[in-house]
CSV table of C-alpha atoms in Angstrom, one decimal:
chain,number,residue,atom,x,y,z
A,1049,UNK,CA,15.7,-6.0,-23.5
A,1050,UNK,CA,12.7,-3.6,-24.9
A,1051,UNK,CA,11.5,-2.4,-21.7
A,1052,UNK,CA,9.1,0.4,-21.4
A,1053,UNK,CA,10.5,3.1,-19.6
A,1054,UNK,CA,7.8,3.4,-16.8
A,1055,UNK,CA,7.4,6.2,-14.6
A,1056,UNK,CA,6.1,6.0,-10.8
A,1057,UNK,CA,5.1,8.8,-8.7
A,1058,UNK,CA,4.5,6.9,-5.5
A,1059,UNK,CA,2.4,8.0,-2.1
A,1060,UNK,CA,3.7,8.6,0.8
A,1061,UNK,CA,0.3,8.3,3.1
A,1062,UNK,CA,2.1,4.4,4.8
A,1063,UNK,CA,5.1,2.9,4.2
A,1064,UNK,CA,5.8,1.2,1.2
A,1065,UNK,CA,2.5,2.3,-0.4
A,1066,UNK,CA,3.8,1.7,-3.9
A,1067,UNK,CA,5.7,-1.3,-3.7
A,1068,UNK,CA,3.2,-3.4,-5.7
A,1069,UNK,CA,3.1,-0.7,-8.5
A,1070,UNK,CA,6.7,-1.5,-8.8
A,1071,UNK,CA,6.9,-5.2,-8.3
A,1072,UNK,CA,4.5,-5.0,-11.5
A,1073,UNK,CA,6.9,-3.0,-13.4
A,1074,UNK,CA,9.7,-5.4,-13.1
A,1075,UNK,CA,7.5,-8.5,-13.8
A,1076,UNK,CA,6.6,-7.1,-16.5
A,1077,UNK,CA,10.0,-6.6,-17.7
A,1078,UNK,CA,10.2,-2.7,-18.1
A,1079,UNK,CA,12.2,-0.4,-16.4
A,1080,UNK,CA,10.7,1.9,-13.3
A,1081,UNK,CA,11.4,5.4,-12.8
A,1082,UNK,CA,10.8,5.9,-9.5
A,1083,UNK,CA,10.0,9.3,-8.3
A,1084,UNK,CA,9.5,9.3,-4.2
A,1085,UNK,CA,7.3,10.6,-1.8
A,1086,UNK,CA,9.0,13.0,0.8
A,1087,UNK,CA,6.7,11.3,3.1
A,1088,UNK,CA,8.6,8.0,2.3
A,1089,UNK,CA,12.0,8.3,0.8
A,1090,UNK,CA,13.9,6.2,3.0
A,1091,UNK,CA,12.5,2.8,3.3
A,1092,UNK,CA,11.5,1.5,-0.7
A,1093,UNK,CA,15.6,2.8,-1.3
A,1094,UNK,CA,16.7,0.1,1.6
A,1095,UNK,CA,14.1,-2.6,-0.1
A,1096,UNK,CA,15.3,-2.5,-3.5
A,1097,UNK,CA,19.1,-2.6,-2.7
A,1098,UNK,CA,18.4,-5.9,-0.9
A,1099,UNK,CA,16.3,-7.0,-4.4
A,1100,UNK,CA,19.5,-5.9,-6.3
A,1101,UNK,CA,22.0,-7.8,-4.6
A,1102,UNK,CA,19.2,-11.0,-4.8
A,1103,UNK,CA,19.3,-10.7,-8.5
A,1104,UNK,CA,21.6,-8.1,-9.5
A,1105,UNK,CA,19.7,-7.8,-12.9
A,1106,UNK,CA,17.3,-5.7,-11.2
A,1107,UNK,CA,20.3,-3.1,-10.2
A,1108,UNK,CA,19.7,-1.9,-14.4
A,1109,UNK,CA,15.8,-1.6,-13.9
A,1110,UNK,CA,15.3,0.5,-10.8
A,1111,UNK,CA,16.1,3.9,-11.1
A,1112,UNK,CA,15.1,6.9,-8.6
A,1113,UNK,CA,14.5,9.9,-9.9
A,1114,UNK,CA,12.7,13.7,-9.8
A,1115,UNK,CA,11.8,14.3,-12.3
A,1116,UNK,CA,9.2,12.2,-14.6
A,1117,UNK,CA,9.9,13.6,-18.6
A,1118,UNK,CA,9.6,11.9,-21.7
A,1119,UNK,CA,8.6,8.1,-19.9
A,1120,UNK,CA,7.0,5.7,-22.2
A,1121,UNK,CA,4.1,5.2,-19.7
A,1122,UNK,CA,3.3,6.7,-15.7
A,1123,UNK,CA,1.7,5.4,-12.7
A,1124,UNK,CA,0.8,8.3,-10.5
A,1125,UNK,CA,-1.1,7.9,-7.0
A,1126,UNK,CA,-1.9,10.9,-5.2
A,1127,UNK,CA,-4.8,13.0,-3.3
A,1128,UNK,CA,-7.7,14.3,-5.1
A,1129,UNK,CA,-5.9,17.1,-6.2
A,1130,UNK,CA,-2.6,16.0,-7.6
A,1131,UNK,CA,-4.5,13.5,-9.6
A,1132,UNK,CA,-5.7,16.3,-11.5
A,1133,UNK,CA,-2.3,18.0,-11.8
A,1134,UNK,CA,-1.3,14.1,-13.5
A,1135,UNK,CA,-3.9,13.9,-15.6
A,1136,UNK,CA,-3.5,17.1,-17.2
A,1137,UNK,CA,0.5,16.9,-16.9
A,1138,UNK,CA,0.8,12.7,-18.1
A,1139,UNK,CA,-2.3,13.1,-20.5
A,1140,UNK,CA,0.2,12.5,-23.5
A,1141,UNK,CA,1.8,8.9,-22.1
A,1142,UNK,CA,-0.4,6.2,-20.6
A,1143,UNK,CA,-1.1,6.2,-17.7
A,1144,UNK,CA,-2.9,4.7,-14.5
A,1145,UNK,CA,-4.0,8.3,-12.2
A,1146,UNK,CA,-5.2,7.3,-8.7
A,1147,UNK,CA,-6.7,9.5,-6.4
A,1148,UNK,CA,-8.1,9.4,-3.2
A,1149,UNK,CA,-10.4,7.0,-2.0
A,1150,UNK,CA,-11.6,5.3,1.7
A,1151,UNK,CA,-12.9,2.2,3.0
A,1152,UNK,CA,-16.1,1.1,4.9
A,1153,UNK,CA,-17.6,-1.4,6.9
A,1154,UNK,CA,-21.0,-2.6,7.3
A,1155,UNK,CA,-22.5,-3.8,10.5
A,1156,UNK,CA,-25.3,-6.2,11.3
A,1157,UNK,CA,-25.5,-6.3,15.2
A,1158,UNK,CA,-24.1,-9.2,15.3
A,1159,UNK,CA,-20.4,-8.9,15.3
A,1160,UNK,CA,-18.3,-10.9,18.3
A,1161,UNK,CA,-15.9,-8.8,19.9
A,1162,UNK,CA,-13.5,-10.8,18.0
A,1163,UNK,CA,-14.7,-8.8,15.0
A,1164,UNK,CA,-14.3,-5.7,16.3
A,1165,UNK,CA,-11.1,-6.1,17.4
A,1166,UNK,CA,-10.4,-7.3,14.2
A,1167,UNK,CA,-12.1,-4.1,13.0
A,1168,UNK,CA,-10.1,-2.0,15.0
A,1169,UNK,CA,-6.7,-3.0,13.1
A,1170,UNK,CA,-8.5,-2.4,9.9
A,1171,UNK,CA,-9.1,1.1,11.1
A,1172,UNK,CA,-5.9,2.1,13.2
A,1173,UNK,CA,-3.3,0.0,11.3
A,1174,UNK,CA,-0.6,3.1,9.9
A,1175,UNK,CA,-3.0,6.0,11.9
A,1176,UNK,CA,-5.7,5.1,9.5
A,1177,UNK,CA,-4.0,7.2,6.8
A,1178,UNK,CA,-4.2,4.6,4.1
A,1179,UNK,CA,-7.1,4.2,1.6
A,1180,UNK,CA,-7.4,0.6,3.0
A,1181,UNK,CA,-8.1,1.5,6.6
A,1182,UNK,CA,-11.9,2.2,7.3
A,1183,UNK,CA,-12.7,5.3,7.8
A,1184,UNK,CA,-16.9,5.0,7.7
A,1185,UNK,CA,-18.9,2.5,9.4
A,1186,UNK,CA,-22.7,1.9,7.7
A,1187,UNK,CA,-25.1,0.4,10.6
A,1188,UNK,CA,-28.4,-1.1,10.5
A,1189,UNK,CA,-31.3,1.3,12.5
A,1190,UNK,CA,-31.6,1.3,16.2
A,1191,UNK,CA,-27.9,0.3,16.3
A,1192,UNK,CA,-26.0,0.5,19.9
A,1193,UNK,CA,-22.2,1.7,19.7
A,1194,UNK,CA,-21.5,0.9,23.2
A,1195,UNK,CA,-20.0,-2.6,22.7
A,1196,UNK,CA,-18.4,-0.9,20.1
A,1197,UNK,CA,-16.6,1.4,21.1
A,1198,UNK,CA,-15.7,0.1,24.7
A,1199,UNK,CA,-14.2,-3.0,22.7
A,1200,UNK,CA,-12.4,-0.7,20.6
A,1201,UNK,CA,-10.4,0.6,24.3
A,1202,UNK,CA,-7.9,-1.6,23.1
A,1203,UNK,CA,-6.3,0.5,20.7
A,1204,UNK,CA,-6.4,3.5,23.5
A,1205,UNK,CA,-2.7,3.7,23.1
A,1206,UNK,CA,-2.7,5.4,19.8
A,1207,UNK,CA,-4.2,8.2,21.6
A,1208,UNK,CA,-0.7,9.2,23.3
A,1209,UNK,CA,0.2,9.5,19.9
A,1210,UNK,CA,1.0,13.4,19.7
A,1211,UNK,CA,-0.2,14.3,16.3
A,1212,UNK,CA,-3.7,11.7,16.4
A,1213,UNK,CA,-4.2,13.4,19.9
A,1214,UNK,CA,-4.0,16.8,18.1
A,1215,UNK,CA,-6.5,16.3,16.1
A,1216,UNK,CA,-8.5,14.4,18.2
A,1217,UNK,CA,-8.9,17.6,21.0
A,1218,UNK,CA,-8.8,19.7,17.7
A,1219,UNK,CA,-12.3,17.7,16.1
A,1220,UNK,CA,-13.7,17.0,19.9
A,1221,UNK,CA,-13.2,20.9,20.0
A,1222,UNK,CA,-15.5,21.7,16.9
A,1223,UNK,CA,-18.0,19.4,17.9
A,1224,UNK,CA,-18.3,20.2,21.6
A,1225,UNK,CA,-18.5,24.3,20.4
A,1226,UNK,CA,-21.0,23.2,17.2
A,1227,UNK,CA,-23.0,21.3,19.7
A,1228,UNK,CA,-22.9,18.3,16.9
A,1229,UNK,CA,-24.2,15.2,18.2
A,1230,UNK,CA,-20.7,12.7,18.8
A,1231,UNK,CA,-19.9,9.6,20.4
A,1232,UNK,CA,-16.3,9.6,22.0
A,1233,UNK,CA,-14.5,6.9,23.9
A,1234,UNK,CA,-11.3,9.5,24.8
A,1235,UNK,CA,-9.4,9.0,22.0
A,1236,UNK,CA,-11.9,7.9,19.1
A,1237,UNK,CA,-14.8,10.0,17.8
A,1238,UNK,CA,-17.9,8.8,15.7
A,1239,UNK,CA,-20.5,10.9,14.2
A,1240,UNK,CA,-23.2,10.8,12.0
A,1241,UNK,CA,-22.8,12.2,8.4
A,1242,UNK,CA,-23.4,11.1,4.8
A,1243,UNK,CA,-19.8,12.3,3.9
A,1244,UNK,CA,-17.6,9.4,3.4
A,1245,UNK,CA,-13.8,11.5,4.2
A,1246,UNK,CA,-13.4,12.0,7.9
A,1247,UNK,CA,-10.9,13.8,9.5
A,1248,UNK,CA,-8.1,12.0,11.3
A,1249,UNK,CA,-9.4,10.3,14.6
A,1250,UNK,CA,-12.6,10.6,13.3
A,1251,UNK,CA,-14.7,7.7,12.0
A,1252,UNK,CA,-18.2,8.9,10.3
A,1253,UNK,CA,-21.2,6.3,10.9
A,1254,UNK,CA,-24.4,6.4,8.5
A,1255,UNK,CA,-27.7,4.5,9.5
A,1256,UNK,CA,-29.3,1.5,6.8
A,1257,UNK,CA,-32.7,0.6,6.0
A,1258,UNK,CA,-31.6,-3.0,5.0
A,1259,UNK,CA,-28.7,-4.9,3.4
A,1260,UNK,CA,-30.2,-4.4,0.0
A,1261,UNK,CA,-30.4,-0.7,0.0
A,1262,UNK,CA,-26.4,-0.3,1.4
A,1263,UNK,CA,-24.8,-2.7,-1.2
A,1264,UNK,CA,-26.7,-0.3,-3.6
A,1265,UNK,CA,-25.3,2.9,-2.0
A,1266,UNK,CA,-21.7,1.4,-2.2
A,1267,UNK,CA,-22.5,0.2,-5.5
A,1268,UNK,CA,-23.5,4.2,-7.0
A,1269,UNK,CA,-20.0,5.1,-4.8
A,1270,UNK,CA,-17.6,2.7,-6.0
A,1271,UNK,CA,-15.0,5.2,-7.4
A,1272,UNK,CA,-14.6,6.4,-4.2
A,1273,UNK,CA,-14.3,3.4,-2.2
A,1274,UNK,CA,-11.1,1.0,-2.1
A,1275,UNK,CA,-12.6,-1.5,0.2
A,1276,UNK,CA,-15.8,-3.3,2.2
A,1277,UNK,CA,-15.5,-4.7,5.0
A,1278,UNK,CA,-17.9,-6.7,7.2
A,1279,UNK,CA,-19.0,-10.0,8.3
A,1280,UNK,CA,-21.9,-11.0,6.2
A,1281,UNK,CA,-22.3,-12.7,3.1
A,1282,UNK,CA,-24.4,-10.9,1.3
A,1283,UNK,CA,-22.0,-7.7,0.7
A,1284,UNK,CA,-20.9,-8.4,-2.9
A,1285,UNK,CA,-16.7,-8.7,-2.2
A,1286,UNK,CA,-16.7,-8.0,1.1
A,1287,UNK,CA,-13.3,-8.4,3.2
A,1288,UNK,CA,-13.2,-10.3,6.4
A,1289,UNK,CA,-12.5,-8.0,9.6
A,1290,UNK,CA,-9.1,-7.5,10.3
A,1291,UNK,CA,-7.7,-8.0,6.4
A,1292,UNK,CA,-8.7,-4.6,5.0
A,1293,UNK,CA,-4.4,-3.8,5.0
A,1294,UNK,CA,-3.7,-7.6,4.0
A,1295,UNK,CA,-4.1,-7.2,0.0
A,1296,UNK,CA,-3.4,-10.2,-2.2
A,1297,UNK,CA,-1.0,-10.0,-4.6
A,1298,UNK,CA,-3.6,-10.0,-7.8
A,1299,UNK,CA,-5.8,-7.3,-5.4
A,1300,UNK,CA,-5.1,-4.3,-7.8
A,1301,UNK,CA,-6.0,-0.7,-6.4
A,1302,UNK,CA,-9.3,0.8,-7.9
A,1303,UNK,CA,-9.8,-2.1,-9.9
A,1304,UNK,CA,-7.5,-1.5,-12.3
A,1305,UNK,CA,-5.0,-4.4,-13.5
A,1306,UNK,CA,-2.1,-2.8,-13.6
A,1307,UNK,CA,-0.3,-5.9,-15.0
A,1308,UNK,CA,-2.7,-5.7,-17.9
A,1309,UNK,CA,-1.7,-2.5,-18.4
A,1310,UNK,CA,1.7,-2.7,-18.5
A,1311,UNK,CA,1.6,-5.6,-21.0
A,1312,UNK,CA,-0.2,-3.8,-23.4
A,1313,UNK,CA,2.3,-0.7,-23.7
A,1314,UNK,CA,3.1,-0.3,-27.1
Protein backbone atom coordinates (compact mmCIF):
# COMPACT_ATOMS: atom_id res chain seq x y z
CA UNK A 1 0.00 0.00 0.00
CA UNK A 2 1.66 3.50 -1.14
CA UNK A 3 4.38 2.11 -3.08
CA UNK A 4 6.51 4.21 -5.33
CA UNK A 5 6.34 3.11 -8.72
CA UNK A 6 10.11 2.49 -9.44
CA UNK A 7 11.55 2.04 -12.67
CA UNK A 8 14.73 -0.31 -13.46
CA UNK A 9 16.66 -0.33 -16.60
CA UNK A 10 18.93 -3.17 -15.67
CA UNK A 11 22.51 -4.24 -17.49
CA UNK A 12 23.05 -6.90 -19.22
CA UNK A 13 27.15 -7.04 -19.02
CA UNK A 14 26.68 -10.82 -16.36
CA UNK A 15 23.90 -12.43 -15.31
CA UNK A 16 21.66 -11.10 -12.91
CA UNK A 17 23.55 -7.79 -12.72
CA UNK A 18 20.53 -5.98 -11.31
CA UNK A 19 19.11 -8.27 -8.95
CA UNK A 20 20.15 -6.22 -5.85
CA UNK A 21 18.64 -3.02 -7.43
CA UNK A 22 15.47 -4.98 -7.25
CA UNK A 23 15.72 -6.78 -4.08
CA UNK A 24 15.90 -3.08 -2.75
CA UNK A 25 12.86 -2.11 -4.47
CA UNK A 26 10.74 -4.66 -2.86
CA UNK A 27 12.23 -4.18 0.68
CA UNK A 28 11.51 -1.13 0.46
CA UNK A 29 7.99 -1.77 -0.27
CA UNK A 30 7.49 -0.09 -3.79
CA UNK A 31 6.66 -1.51 -6.86
CA UNK A 32 9.57 -2.29 -9.68
CA UNK A 33 9.24 -1.73 -13.24
CA UNK A 34 11.57 -3.73 -14.67
CA UNK A 35 12.72 -2.91 -18.08
CA UNK A 36 15.43 -5.81 -19.25
CA UNK A 37 18.61 -6.02 -20.86
CA UNK A 38 18.57 -8.00 -24.27
CA UNK A 39 21.71 -9.25 -23.02
CA UNK A 40 19.83 -10.81 -20.09
CA UNK A 41 16.14 -11.37 -20.50
CA UNK A 42 15.81 -14.76 -19.63
CA UNK A 43 17.27 -15.62 -16.35
CA UNK A 44 15.88 -12.49 -13.67
CA UNK A 45 12.10 -13.63 -15.39
CA UNK A 46 12.88 -17.46 -14.10
CA UNK A 47 14.15 -15.83 -10.54
CA UNK A 48 11.23 -13.83 -9.69
CA UNK A 49 8.56 -16.48 -10.61
CA UNK A 50 10.21 -18.74 -8.03
CA UNK A 51 10.10 -15.39 -5.44
CA UNK A 52 6.31 -15.21 -6.47
CA UNK A 53 5.22 -18.48 -5.73
CA UNK A 54 7.48 -18.14 -2.22
CA UNK A 55 5.40 -15.21 -1.28
CA UNK A 56 2.86 -14.59 -3.75
CA UNK A 57 2.56 -10.85 -2.58
CA UNK A 58 5.46 -10.16 -4.61
CA UNK A 59 3.41 -11.48 -7.92
CA UNK A 60 1.61 -7.52 -7.52
CA UNK A 61 5.08 -5.81 -7.23
CA UNK A 62 7.22 -7.08 -10.13
CA UNK A 63 6.27 -5.99 -13.33
CA UNK A 64 8.41 -6.33 -16.69
CA UNK A 65 8.08 -3.80 -18.98
CA UNK A 66 9.57 -1.49 -22.12
CA UNK A 67 8.97 1.08 -21.69
CA UNK A 68 9.91 3.43 -18.46
CA UNK A 69 7.06 6.64 -18.62
CA UNK A 70 5.66 8.55 -16.00
CA UNK A 71 7.59 6.18 -12.84
CA UNK A 72 7.72 7.88 -9.56
CA UNK A 73 11.50 7.25 -9.39
CA UNK A 74 14.38 5.25 -11.95
CA UNK A 75 17.35 3.19 -11.45
CA UNK A 76 19.30 3.12 -14.70
CA UNK A 77 22.78 1.21 -15.07
CA UNK A 78 24.38 1.44 -18.30
CA UNK A 79 27.80 2.23 -20.30
CA UNK A 80 29.16 5.68 -20.36
CA UNK A 81 27.04 6.62 -22.98
CA UNK A 82 23.48 5.61 -22.10
CA UNK A 83 24.04 7.13 -18.73
CA UNK A 84 23.95 10.31 -20.42
CA UNK A 85 20.90 9.41 -22.56
CA UNK A 86 19.20 8.65 -18.61
CA UNK A 87 20.21 11.56 -17.28
CA UNK A 88 19.01 13.80 -19.78
CA UNK A 89 15.79 11.50 -20.43
CA UNK A 90 14.97 10.60 -16.20
CA UNK A 91 16.28 14.23 -15.22
CA UNK A 92 12.55 15.02 -14.10
CA UNK A 93 12.05 11.71 -11.56
CA UNK A 94 14.75 10.70 -9.16
CA UNK A 95 16.94 8.79 -10.01
CA UNK A 96 20.23 6.77 -9.32
CA UNK A 97 22.39 6.89 -13.20
CA UNK A 98 25.25 4.44 -13.21
CA UNK A 99 27.75 4.28 -15.69
CA UNK A 100 30.69 2.55 -16.35
CA UNK A 101 33.33 1.91 -14.11
CA UNK A 102 36.43 -0.93 -13.53
CA UNK A 103 38.26 -2.48 -10.84
CA UNK A 104 42.01 -2.70 -9.79
CA UNK A 105 44.46 -4.36 -7.92
CA UNK A 106 47.54 -3.41 -6.24
CA UNK A 107 50.50 -5.53 -5.94
CA UNK A 108 53.34 -5.65 -3.44
CA UNK A 109 55.73 -8.57 -4.61
CA UNK A 110 54.60 -10.45 -2.17
CA UNK A 111 51.54 -12.23 -3.20
CA UNK A 112 51.48 -16.40 -2.72
CA UNK A 113 50.34 -18.03 -5.63
CA UNK A 114 47.31 -18.66 -3.66
CA UNK A 115 46.59 -14.90 -4.30
CA UNK A 116 46.93 -14.99 -7.68
CA UNK A 117 44.87 -17.64 -8.28
CA UNK A 118 42.58 -15.92 -6.18
CA UNK A 119 43.31 -12.96 -8.42
CA UNK A 120 42.62 -14.75 -11.47
CA UNK A 121 38.79 -15.43 -10.52
CA UNK A 122 38.48 -11.79 -9.66
CA UNK A 123 39.57 -11.07 -13.23
CA UNK A 124 38.08 -13.98 -15.41
CA UNK A 125 34.91 -14.61 -13.34
CA UNK A 126 31.78 -13.82 -16.28
CA UNK A 127 34.83 -13.01 -19.23
CA UNK A 128 35.79 -10.05 -16.98
CA UNK A 129 32.81 -8.06 -18.44
CA UNK A 130 31.51 -6.92 -15.07
CA UNK A 131 32.59 -3.69 -13.32
CA UNK A 132 33.66 -5.90 -10.42
CA UNK A 133 36.24 -7.95 -12.28
CA UNK A 134 39.79 -6.26 -12.44
CA UNK A 135 40.70 -5.10 -15.32
CA UNK A 136 44.18 -2.99 -14.18
CA UNK A 137 46.80 -4.14 -12.12
CA UNK A 138 49.03 -1.19 -10.24
CA UNK A 139 52.68 -2.74 -9.35
CA UNK A 140 55.41 -1.50 -7.29
CA UNK A 141 58.86 -0.62 -9.62
CA UNK A 142 61.15 -3.24 -10.78
CA UNK A 143 58.10 -5.65 -10.56
CA UNK A 144 58.57 -9.29 -12.35
CA UNK A 145 55.19 -10.68 -14.05
CA UNK A 146 56.58 -14.08 -14.66
CA UNK A 147 55.16 -15.73 -11.50
CA UNK A 148 52.37 -13.95 -12.60
CA UNK A 149 51.36 -14.80 -15.37
CA UNK A 150 52.60 -18.49 -15.47
CA UNK A 151 50.34 -18.92 -12.29
CA UNK A 152 47.58 -17.32 -14.04
CA UNK A 153 47.89 -20.72 -16.82
CA UNK A 154 45.27 -21.89 -14.89
CA UNK A 155 42.56 -20.06 -16.34
CA UNK A 156 44.14 -21.04 -20.04
CA UNK A 157 40.77 -22.58 -20.81
CA UNK A 158 38.94 -19.45 -21.29
CA UNK A 159 41.09 -18.95 -24.12
CA UNK A 160 39.14 -21.73 -26.33
CA UNK A 161 36.47 -19.41 -25.64
CA UNK A 162 35.60 -18.25 -29.38
CA UNK A 163 34.71 -14.62 -28.81
CA UNK A 164 37.80 -13.91 -25.82
CA UNK A 165 40.08 -15.70 -28.41
CA UNK A 166 38.79 -13.11 -31.04
CA UNK A 167 39.79 -10.48 -29.43
CA UNK A 168 42.67 -11.79 -28.01
CA UNK A 169 44.44 -12.51 -31.76
CA UNK A 170 42.57 -9.23 -32.62
CA UNK A 171 44.58 -6.97 -29.64
CA UNK A 172 47.91 -9.38 -29.89
CA UNK A 173 47.47 -8.24 -33.68
CA UNK A 174 47.62 -4.42 -32.94
CA UNK A 175 50.26 -4.73 -30.69
CA UNK A 176 52.64 -7.15 -32.56
CA UNK A 177 52.01 -4.58 -35.94
CA UNK A 178 52.33 -1.26 -33.38
CA UNK A 179 55.44 -2.85 -32.13
CA UNK A 180 53.84 -1.86 -28.41
CA UNK A 181 55.75 -3.41 -25.77
CA UNK A 182 53.25 -6.58 -24.22
CA UNK A 183 53.50 -9.43 -22.05
CA UNK A 184 51.41 -12.45 -23.32
CA UNK A 185 50.99 -15.86 -21.74
CA UNK A 186 48.82 -17.27 -25.05
CA UNK A 187 45.64 -16.36 -24.03
CA UNK A 188 46.16 -13.24 -21.57
CA UNK A 189 47.78 -9.88 -22.60
CA UNK A 190 49.30 -7.10 -20.20
CA UNK A 191 50.55 -3.83 -21.16
CA UNK A 192 51.64 -0.81 -19.75
CA UNK A 193 49.28 2.25 -19.94
CA UNK A 194 47.80 4.92 -17.66
CA UNK A 195 44.29 4.20 -19.21
CA UNK A 196 42.22 2.42 -16.77
CA UNK A 197 39.46 0.57 -19.64
CA UNK A 198 41.19 -2.31 -21.39
CA UNK A 199 39.94 -4.10 -24.05
CA UNK A 200 38.57 -7.65 -23.53
CA UNK A 201 41.55 -10.10 -22.82
CA UNK A 202 43.47 -7.36 -22.02
CA UNK A 203 44.59 -6.40 -18.55
CA UNK A 204 46.55 -2.82 -18.38
CA UNK A 205 49.45 -2.63 -15.66
CA UNK A 206 50.78 0.80 -14.39
CA UNK A 207 54.12 1.02 -12.27
CA UNK A 208 54.10 2.78 -8.30
CA UNK A 209 56.49 4.85 -6.55
CA UNK A 210 55.14 3.68 -3.12
CA UNK A 211 51.88 2.69 -1.38
CA UNK A 212 51.20 6.24 -0.45
CA UNK A 213 51.29 7.74 -3.85
CA UNK A 214 48.69 4.74 -5.41
CA UNK A 215 45.97 5.03 -2.61
CA UNK A 216 46.16 8.78 -3.72
CA UNK A 217 45.81 8.05 -7.48
CA UNK A 218 42.75 5.77 -6.75
CA UNK A 219 41.69 8.23 -4.38
CA UNK A 220 41.61 11.43 -7.37
CA UNK A 221 39.87 8.28 -9.61
CA UNK A 222 37.21 7.00 -7.46
CA UNK A 223 34.24 7.73 -9.80
CA UNK A 224 35.62 5.51 -12.04
CA UNK A 225 36.55 2.68 -9.93
CA UNK A 226 34.03 0.06 -8.43
CA UNK A 227 36.58 -1.91 -6.59
CA UNK A 228 40.33 -2.45 -4.91
CA UNK A 229 41.68 -5.31 -4.61
CA UNK A 230 44.98 -6.47 -2.98
CA UNK A 231 46.57 -8.01 -0.11
CA UNK A 232 47.85 -5.33 2.00
CA UNK A 233 46.49 -3.37 4.68
CA UNK A 234 47.21 -0.24 3.99
CA UNK A 235 44.86 0.26 0.81
CA UNK A 236 41.89 2.20 2.40
CA UNK A 237 38.79 -0.64 1.66
CA UNK A 238 40.65 -2.97 -0.03
CA UNK A 239 38.91 -6.45 -1.01
CA UNK A 240 40.71 -9.64 -0.37
CA UNK A 241 41.80 -11.62 -3.70
CA UNK A 242 39.33 -13.70 -4.99
CA UNK A 243 36.08 -11.64 -3.53
CA UNK A 244 35.97 -8.74 -6.05
CA UNK A 245 32.40 -10.71 -7.55
CA UNK A 246 31.32 -11.70 -3.87
CA UNK A 247 29.54 -8.27 -2.85
CA UNK A 248 27.74 -8.12 0.50
CA UNK A 249 24.44 -7.40 0.65
CA UNK A 250 24.84 -3.58 2.22
CA UNK A 251 27.98 -3.29 -0.62
CA UNK A 252 25.95 -0.68 -2.78
CA UNK A 253 27.46 0.07 -6.40
CA UNK A 254 29.31 3.53 -6.66
CA UNK A 255 28.67 4.21 -3.17
CA UNK A 256 25.44 5.04 -3.44
CA UNK A 257 22.77 3.55 -0.80
CA UNK A 258 20.22 2.80 -2.85
CA UNK A 259 18.02 1.72 0.12
CA UNK A 260 18.42 5.28 1.44
CA UNK A 261 17.26 6.41 -1.61
CA UNK A 262 14.32 4.65 -2.04
CA UNK A 263 13.14 5.49 1.54
CA UNK A 264 13.29 8.97 0.93
CA UNK A 265 10.97 9.06 -2.23
CA UNK A 266 8.42 11.46 -1.70
Amino acid sequence: EGGKQVGIVMAGNIPLVGFHDLLCVLISGHLAFIKLSSQDSKLLPKLTDLLISIEPVFGDLIHYVTQLKNKDAVIATGSDNSARYFKQYFSNQPNIIRKNRISCAVLTGKETEEDIVALGKDIFSYYGLGCRNVSKLYVPKEYDFKKLLHTLESFEEIGNHSKWRNNYDYNKSIYLVNREPHLDNGFLLLRESTQLVSPLSVIYYEEYESLDSITKKIASQQDKIQCVVSSTVEIPNGIPFGKAQYPEVWDYADGVDTLKFLSELK
